[in-house]
Amino acid sequence: MFVLTIDQRGSRRHGDRVDHLLAELADHHERTGRRPLRGFERTVGDEVQGVYDDPDAVVDLALHVLRVGGWTVGIGAGPVDEPLPDSPRAGSGPAFVLARTAVESAKSRSRTVPLAVRGRDDGAGRDAEAVLVLVAAVASRRSEAGWAVADAMSADDLRQEDLADRMGVSQQAVSQRLRTALWAEERAARPAAARLLAWAQGSGEDRPARA
């Protein structure tokens, strides 16, 4: 299982934005069709928590929250106490403890990307964190034009020539924007991060032996 703990940054300056985030997360889940096992809710103060069983959905959601900005993301990968209650606030088990450790670590001022992963398999968890941080750092450097083509290609599964027609630009212009945005590299890295998250749960399933 995967527990995500998301804490607001700078709430004293910007006020409580939890309700806005919860609405944003609900819209994201509706738009992508990737929903949590237990939906996000406020836990304490300006913090929210949700539970997933799909590592691909965790990667997607974590990178989306980082793009929105203003939040610290902690991911805990490991078992939870069963039966899992309806409310994340009532949940317990290693994944919840790891998520708390992760979000506190992610608050470090030395971090350029406010995200951390802690897993029952600590090595795989930190590897997953490294990939996610790198992807988020690359995405943070995109221009508006880069995001426009990246979002369109990701959402609609278009061919570059179709997107060029839609945007009224040349196919070469679309190709250049995608290269500059490192869109293909990001799409390739997301599944790698998800596999590392799955291994971080500590089950040992489908994980290659270390050399």
PDB file of C-alpha atoms in Angstrom:
ATOM      1  CA  MET A   1       0.000   0.000   0.000  1.00  0.00           C
ATOM      2  CA  PHE A   2       0.960   3.629  -0.438  1.00  0.00           C
ATOM      3  CA  VAL A   3       0.057   6.428   1.945  1.00  0.00           C
ATOM      4  CA  LEU A   4       0.429  10.017   0.744  1.00  0.00           C
ATOM      5  CA  THR A   5       0.683  12.776   3.313  1.00  0.00           C
ATOM      6  CA  ILE A   6       0.550  16.254   1.786  1.00  0.00           C
ATOM      7  CA  ASP A   7       1.251  19.314   3.904  1.00  0.00           C
ATOM      8  CA  GLN A   8       0.768  22.968   2.954  1.00  0.00           C
ATOM      9  CA  ARG A   9       3.835  25.178   2.694  1.00  0.00           C
ATOM     10  CA  GLY A  10       3.761  28.742   3.998  1.00  0.00           C
ATOM     11  CA  SER A  11       0.214  28.561   5.375  1.00  0.00           C
ATOM     12  CA  ARG A  12       0.843  31.544   7.645  1.00  0.00           C
ATOM     13  CA  ARG A  13       1.463  33.702   4.580  1.00  0.00           C
ATOM     14  CA  HIS A  14      -1.159  32.248   2.252  1.00  0.00           C
ATOM     15  CA  GLY A  15      -3.904  31.055   4.585  1.00  0.00           C
ATOM     16  CA  ASP A  16      -5.440  27.595   4.745  1.00  0.00           C
ATOM     17  CA  ARG A  17      -5.763  26.148   1.201  1.00  0.00           C
ATOM     18  CA  VAL A  18      -6.757  22.600   2.122  1.00  0.00           C
ATOM     19  CA  ASP A  19     -10.301  22.863   0.744  1.00  0.00           C
ATOM     20  CA  HIS A  20      -8.899  24.147  -2.541  1.00  0.00           C
ATOM     21  CA  LEU A  21      -6.437  21.237  -2.705  1.00  0.00           C
ATOM     22  CA  LEU A  22      -9.129  18.651  -1.932  1.00  0.00           C
ATOM     23  CA  ALA A  23     -11.235  20.025  -4.790  1.00  0.00           C
ATOM     24  CA  GLU A  24      -8.198  19.965  -7.075  1.00  0.00           C
ATOM     25  CA  LEU A  25      -7.434  16.345  -6.155  1.00  0.00           C
ATOM     26  CA  ALA A  26     -11.042  15.277  -6.721  1.00  0.00           C
ATOM     27  CA  ASP A  27     -10.973  16.920 -10.151  1.00  0.00           C
ATOM     28  CA  HIS A  28      -7.681  15.205 -10.962  1.00  0.00           C
ATOM     29  CA  HIS A  29      -9.055  11.787 -10.017  1.00  0.00           C
ATOM     30  CA  GLU A  30     -12.178  12.368 -12.099  1.00  0.00           C
ATOM     31  CA  ARG A  31     -10.155  13.555 -15.081  1.00  0.00           C
ATOM     32  CA  THR A  32      -7.609  10.724 -15.028  1.00  0.00           C
ATOM     33  CA  GLY A  33      -9.813   7.899 -13.751  1.00  0.00           C
ATOM     34  CA  ARG A  34      -7.088   6.981 -11.246  1.00  0.00           C
ATOM     35  CA  ARG A  35      -8.717   7.096  -7.845  1.00  0.00           C
ATOM     36  CA  PRO A  36      -7.289   6.366  -4.393  1.00  0.00           C
ATOM     37  CA  LEU A  37      -8.258   3.345  -2.347  1.00  0.00           C
ATOM     38  CA  ARG A  38      -9.195   5.748   0.433  1.00  0.00           C
ATOM     39  CA  GLY A  39      -9.886   9.319  -0.662  1.00  0.00           C
ATOM     40  CA  PHE A  40      -7.981  12.325   0.604  1.00  0.00           C
ATOM     41  CA  GLU A  41      -9.213  14.131   3.670  1.00  0.00           C
ATOM     42  CA  ARG A  42      -7.856  16.621   6.149  1.00  0.00           C
ATOM     43  CA  THR A  43      -5.968  14.915   8.945  1.00  0.00           C
ATOM     44  CA  VAL A  44      -4.675  17.732  11.127  1.00  0.00           C
ATOM     45  CA  GLY A  45      -4.087  21.430  10.519  1.00  0.00           C
ATOM     46  CA  ASP A  46      -3.332  22.096   6.853  1.00  0.00           C
ATOM     47  CA  GLU A  47      -2.432  18.496   6.005  1.00  0.00           C
ATOM     48  CA  VAL A  48      -4.296  15.875   3.950  1.00  0.00           C
ATOM     49  CA  GLN A  49      -3.832  12.140   3.572  1.00  0.00           C
ATOM     50  CA  GLY A  50      -4.946   9.435   1.152  1.00  0.00           C
ATOM     51  CA  VAL A  51      -4.242   5.752   0.500  1.00  0.00           C
ATOM     52  CA  TYR A  52      -3.491   4.052  -2.833  1.00  0.00           C
ATOM     53  CA  ASP A  53      -2.854   0.524  -3.998  1.00  0.00           C
ATOM     54  CA  ASP A  54      -1.633   1.539  -7.473  1.00  0.00           C
ATOM     55  CA  PRO A  55       1.945   2.889  -7.764  1.00  0.00           C
ATOM     56  CA  ASP A  56       1.267   4.426 -11.191  1.00  0.00           C
ATOM     57  CA  ALA A  57      -1.534   6.489  -9.673  1.00  0.00           C
ATOM     58  CA  VAL A  58       0.803   7.585  -6.857  1.00  0.00           C
ATOM     59  CA  VAL A  59       3.401   8.815  -9.353  1.00  0.00           C
ATOM     60  CA  ASP A  60       0.741  10.655 -11.343  1.00  0.00           C
ATOM     61  CA  LEU A  61      -0.779  12.327  -8.289  1.00  0.00           C
ATOM     62  CA  ALA A  62       2.519  13.274  -6.629  1.00  0.00           C
ATOM     63  CA  LEU A  63       3.835  14.967  -9.766  1.00  0.00           C
ATOM     64  CA  HIS A  64       0.528  16.771 -10.248  1.00  0.00           C
ATOM     65  CA  VAL A  65       0.608  18.171  -6.696  1.00  0.00           C
ATOM     66  CA  LEU A  66       4.196  19.337  -7.166  1.00  0.00           C
ATOM     67  CA  ARG A  67       3.156  21.078 -10.378  1.00  0.00           C
ATOM     68  CA  VAL A  68       0.298  22.841  -8.582  1.00  0.00           C
ATOM     69  CA  GLY A  69       2.881  24.095  -6.087  1.00  0.00           C
ATOM     70  CA  GLY A  70       2.706  25.154  -2.463  1.00  0.00           C
ATOM     71  CA  TRP A  71       2.659  21.641  -0.979  1.00  0.00           C
ATOM     72  CA  THR A  72       5.082  19.149   0.544  1.00  0.00           C
ATOM     73  CA  VAL A  73       4.571  15.513  -0.460  1.00  0.00           C
ATOM     74  CA  GLY A  74       5.506  12.480   1.623  1.00  0.00           C
ATOM     75  CA  ILE A  75       4.989   8.940   0.310  1.00  0.00           C
ATOM     76  CA  GLY A  76       5.064   5.890   2.559  1.00  0.00           C
ATOM     77  CA  ALA A  77       5.263   2.459   0.901  1.00  0.00           C
ATOM     78  CA  GLY A  78       4.565  -0.641   2.943  1.00  0.00           C
ATOM     79  CA  PRO A  79       1.832  -2.657   4.630  1.00  0.00           C
ATOM     80  CA  VAL A  80      -1.131  -1.186   6.480  1.00  0.00           C
ATOM     81  CA  ASP A  81      -3.127  -2.673   9.311  1.00  0.00           C
ATOM     82  CA  GLU A  82      -6.148  -4.588   8.003  1.00  0.00           C
ATOM     83  CA  PRO A  83      -9.007  -4.113   7.684  1.00  0.00           C
ATOM     84  CA  LEU A  84      -8.295  -0.648   6.311  1.00  0.00           C
ATOM     85  CA  PRO A  85     -10.842   1.798   7.756  1.00  0.00           C
ATOM     86  CA  ASP A  86     -12.912   4.051   5.502  1.00  0.00           C
ATOM     87  CA  SER A  87     -11.132   7.146   6.822  1.00  0.00           C
ATOM     88  CA  PRO A  88      -7.371   7.571   6.302  1.00  0.00           C
ATOM     89  CA  ARG A  89      -7.307   9.383   9.649  1.00  0.00           C
ATOM     90  CA  ALA A  90      -8.171   6.116  11.365  1.00  0.00           C
ATOM     91  CA  GLY A  91      -5.580   4.079   9.459  1.00  0.00           C
ATOM     92  CA  SER A  92      -2.462   2.600  10.988  1.00  0.00           C
ATOM     93  CA  GLY A  93       0.500   0.440  10.086  1.00  0.00           C
ATOM     94  CA  PRO A  94       4.015   0.864   8.692  1.00  0.00           C
ATOM     95  CA  ALA A  95       2.978   2.754   5.523  1.00  0.00           C
ATOM     96  CA  PHE A  96       1.341   5.467   7.633  1.00  0.00           C
ATOM     97  CA  VAL A  97       4.427   5.799   9.830  1.00  0.00           C
ATOM     98  CA  LEU A  98       6.680   5.923   6.769  1.00  0.00           C
ATOM     99  CA  ALA A  99       4.535   8.616   5.157  1.00  0.00           C
ATOM    100  CA  ARG A 100       4.894  10.762   8.271  1.00  0.00           C
ATOM    101  CA  THR A 101       8.672  10.333   8.212  1.00  0.00           C
ATOM    102  CA  ALA A 102       8.719  11.136   4.505  1.00  0.00           C
ATOM    103  CA  VAL A 103       6.720  14.355   4.686  1.00  0.00           C
ATOM    104  CA  GLU A 104       8.849  15.641   7.546  1.00  0.00           C
ATOM    105  CA  SER A 105      11.990  14.877   5.556  1.00  0.00           C
ATOM    106  CA  ALA A 106      10.543  16.611   2.490  1.00  0.00           C
ATOM    107  CA  LYS A 107      10.229  19.859   4.462  1.00  0.00           C
ATOM    108  CA  SER A 108      14.004  20.288   4.591  1.00  0.00           C
ATOM    109  CA  ARG A 109      15.089  23.649   3.217  1.00  0.00           C
ATOM    110  CA  SER A 110      17.968  21.965   1.419  1.00  0.00           C
ATOM    111  CA  ARG A 111      15.539  20.202  -0.932  1.00  0.00           C
ATOM    112  CA  THR A 112      14.844  21.800  -4.302  1.00  0.00           C
ATOM    113  CA  VAL A 113      11.784  19.560  -4.739  1.00  0.00           C
ATOM    114  CA  PRO A 114       9.588  19.126  -1.625  1.00  0.00           C
ATOM    115  CA  LEU A 115       9.005  15.391  -1.972  1.00  0.00           C
ATOM    116  CA  ALA A 116      10.343  12.372  -0.112  1.00  0.00           C
ATOM    117  CA  VAL A 117       9.673   8.632  -0.233  1.00  0.00           C
ATOM    118  CA  ARG A 118      10.202   6.161   2.570  1.00  0.00           C
ATOM    119  CA  GLY A 119       9.594   2.468   2.088  1.00  0.00           C
ATOM    120  CA  ARG A 120       9.741  -0.750   4.001  1.00  0.00           C
ATOM    121  CA  ASP A 121      12.534  -1.478   1.536  1.00  0.00           C
ATOM    122  CA  ASP A 122      14.487   1.689   2.278  1.00  0.00           C
ATOM    123  CA  GLY A 123      16.824   1.416  -0.705  1.00  0.00           C
ATOM    124  CA  ALA A 124      13.987   1.098  -3.216  1.00  0.00           C
ATOM    125  CA  GLY A 125      12.130   3.934  -1.510  1.00  0.00           C
ATOM    126  CA  ARG A 126      15.053   6.305  -1.825  1.00  0.00           C
ATOM    127  CA  ASP A 127      15.586   5.217  -5.432  1.00  0.00           C
ATOM    128  CA  ALA A 128      11.936   6.002  -6.174  1.00  0.00           C
ATOM    129  CA  GLU A 129      12.399   9.386  -4.535  1.00  0.00           C
ATOM    130  CA  ALA A 130      15.448  10.137  -6.677  1.00  0.00           C
ATOM    131  CA  VAL A 131      13.560   9.422  -9.906  1.00  0.00           C
ATOM    132  CA  LEU A 132      10.481  11.392  -8.856  1.00  0.00           C
ATOM    133  CA  VAL A 133      12.548  14.387  -7.750  1.00  0.00           C
ATOM    134  CA  LEU A 134      14.444  14.384 -11.034  1.00  0.00           C
ATOM    135  CA  VAL A 135      11.250  14.218 -13.108  1.00  0.00           C
ATOM    136  CA  ALA A 136       9.634  16.997 -11.053  1.00  0.00           C
ATOM    137  CA  ALA A 137      12.741  19.176 -11.355  1.00  0.00           C
ATOM    138  CA  VAL A 138      12.772  18.755 -15.144  1.00  0.00           C
ATOM    139  CA  ALA A 139       9.055  19.546 -15.381  1.00  0.00           C
ATOM    140  CA  SER A 140       9.436  22.667 -13.236  1.00  0.00           C
ATOM    141  CA  ARG A 141      11.657  24.207 -15.924  1.00  0.00           C
ATOM    142  CA  ARG A 142       9.081  23.922 -18.696  1.00  0.00           C
ATOM    143  CA  SER A 143       7.719  26.969 -20.432  1.00  0.00           C
ATOM    144  CA  GLU A 144       3.985  27.519 -20.902  1.00  0.00           C
ATOM    145  CA  ALA A 145       4.403  26.424 -24.518  1.00  0.00           C
ATOM    146  CA  GLY A 146       6.147  23.270 -23.364  1.00  0.00           C
ATOM    147  CA  TRP A 147       3.361  22.448 -20.934  1.00  0.00           C
ATOM    148  CA  ALA A 148       0.738  23.083 -23.600  1.00  0.00           C
ATOM    149  CA  VAL A 149       2.144  20.477 -25.982  1.00  0.00           C
ATOM    150  CA  ALA A 150       3.064  18.043 -23.179  1.00  0.00           C
ATOM    151  CA  ASP A 151      -0.442  18.192 -21.698  1.00  0.00           C
ATOM    152  CA  ALA A 152      -2.092  17.767 -25.083  1.00  0.00           C
ATOM    153  CA  MET A 153       0.066  14.799 -26.039  1.00  0.00           C
ATOM    154  CA  SER A 154      -0.436  13.115 -22.664  1.00  0.00           C
ATOM    155  CA  ALA A 155      -4.188  13.685 -22.414  1.00  0.00           C
ATOM    156  CA  ASP A 156      -5.332  13.034 -25.966  1.00  0.00           C
ATOM    157  CA  ASP A 157      -2.754  10.522 -27.239  1.00  0.00           C
ATOM    158  CA  LEU A 158      -2.365  12.557 -30.427  1.00  0.00           C
ATOM    159  CA  ARG A 159       0.099  12.253 -33.249  1.00  0.00           C
ATOM    160  CA  GLN A 160       2.415  15.237 -33.494  1.00  0.00           C
ATOM    161  CA  GLU A 161       0.999  16.216 -36.888  1.00  0.00           C
ATOM    162  CA  ASP A 162      -2.553  16.222 -35.477  1.00  0.00           C
ATOM    163  CA  LEU A 163      -1.490  18.406 -32.577  1.00  0.00           C
ATOM    164  CA  ALA A 164       0.299  20.762 -34.966  1.00  0.00           C
ATOM    165  CA  ASP A 165      -2.922  21.153 -36.977  1.00  0.00           C
ATOM    166  CA  ARG A 166      -4.908  21.807 -33.819  1.00  0.00           C
ATOM    167  CA  MET A 167      -2.453  24.449 -32.592  1.00  0.00           C
ATOM    168  CA  GLY A 168      -1.916  26.046 -35.990  1.00  0.00           C
ATOM    169  CA  VAL A 169       1.841  25.517 -35.965  1.00  0.00           C
ATOM    170  CA  SER A 170       4.214  23.292 -37.909  1.00  0.00           C
ATOM    171  CA  GLN A 171       4.940  19.707 -36.922  1.00  0.00           C
ATOM    172  CA  GLN A 172       8.573  20.742 -36.537  1.00  0.00           C
ATOM    173  CA  ALA A 173       7.539  23.375 -33.984  1.00  0.00           C
ATOM    174  CA  VAL A 174       5.607  20.782 -31.960  1.00  0.00           C
ATOM    175  CA  SER A 175       8.527  18.364 -32.126  1.00  0.00           C
ATOM    176  CA  GLN A 176      10.948  21.040 -30.952  1.00  0.00           C
ATOM    177  CA  ARG A 177       8.727  22.024 -28.028  1.00  0.00           C
ATOM    178  CA  LEU A 178       8.395  18.391 -26.952  1.00  0.00           C
ATOM    179  CA  ARG A 179      12.163  17.892 -27.113  1.00  0.00           C
ATOM    180  CA  THR A 180      12.800  21.054 -25.125  1.00  0.00           C
ATOM    181  CA  ALA A 181      10.181  19.993 -22.545  1.00  0.00           C
ATOM    182  CA  LEU A 182      11.813  16.516 -22.308  1.00  0.00           C
ATOM    183  CA  TRP A 183       8.332  15.057 -22.651  1.00  0.00           C
ATOM    184  CA  ALA A 184       9.411  11.642 -23.960  1.00  0.00           C
ATOM    185  CA  GLU A 185      11.999  11.307 -21.191  1.00  0.00           C
ATOM    186  CA  GLU A 186       9.400  12.105 -18.544  1.00  0.00           C
ATOM    187  CA  ARG A 187       6.939   9.566 -19.939  1.00  0.00           C
ATOM    188  CA  ALA A 188       9.669   6.914 -19.894  1.00  0.00           C
ATOM    189  CA  ALA A 189      10.707   7.724 -16.296  1.00  0.00           C
ATOM    190  CA  ARG A 190       7.218   7.547 -14.761  1.00  0.00           C
ATOM    191  CA  PRO A 191       6.868   3.742 -15.051  1.00  0.00           C
ATOM    192  CA  ALA A 192      10.365   3.331 -13.607  1.00  0.00           C
ATOM    193  CA  ALA A 193       9.364   5.388 -10.567  1.00  0.00           C
ATOM    194  CA  ALA A 194       6.201   3.309 -10.181  1.00  0.00           C
ATOM    195  CA  ARG A 195       8.152   0.029 -10.257  1.00  0.00           C
ATOM    196  CA  LEU A 196      10.523   1.347  -7.610  1.00  0.00           C
ATOM    197  CA  LEU A 197       7.559   2.348  -5.447  1.00  0.00           C
ATOM    198  CA  ALA A 198       6.118  -1.147  -5.815  1.00  0.00           C
ATOM    199  CA  TRP A 199       9.440  -2.654  -4.714  1.00  0.00           C
ATOM    200  CA  ALA A 200       9.622  -0.181  -1.822  1.00  0.00           C
ATOM    201  CA  GLN A 201       6.639  -1.907  -0.222  1.00  0.00           C
ATOM    202  CA  GLY A 202       9.096  -4.626   0.741  1.00  0.00           C
ATOM    203  CA  SER A 203       7.199  -7.620  -0.620  1.00  0.00           C
ATOM    204  CA  GLY A 204      10.069  -8.618  -2.902  1.00  0.00           C
ATOM    205  CA  GLU A 205       7.649  -9.355  -5.740  1.00  0.00           C
ATOM    206  CA  ASP A 206       8.934  -8.883  -9.288  1.00  0.00           C
ATOM    207  CA  ARG A 207      12.152  -7.293  -8.057  1.00  0.00           C
ATOM    208  CA  PRO A 208      15.368  -8.364  -9.741  1.00  0.00           C
ATOM    209  CA  ALA A 209      18.138  -9.607  -7.501  1.00  0.00           C
ATOM    210  CA  ARG A 210      20.917  -7.136  -6.741  1.00  0.00           C
ATOM    211  CA  ALA A 211      24.249  -7.866  -8.366  1.00  0.00           C
TER     212      ALA A 211
END
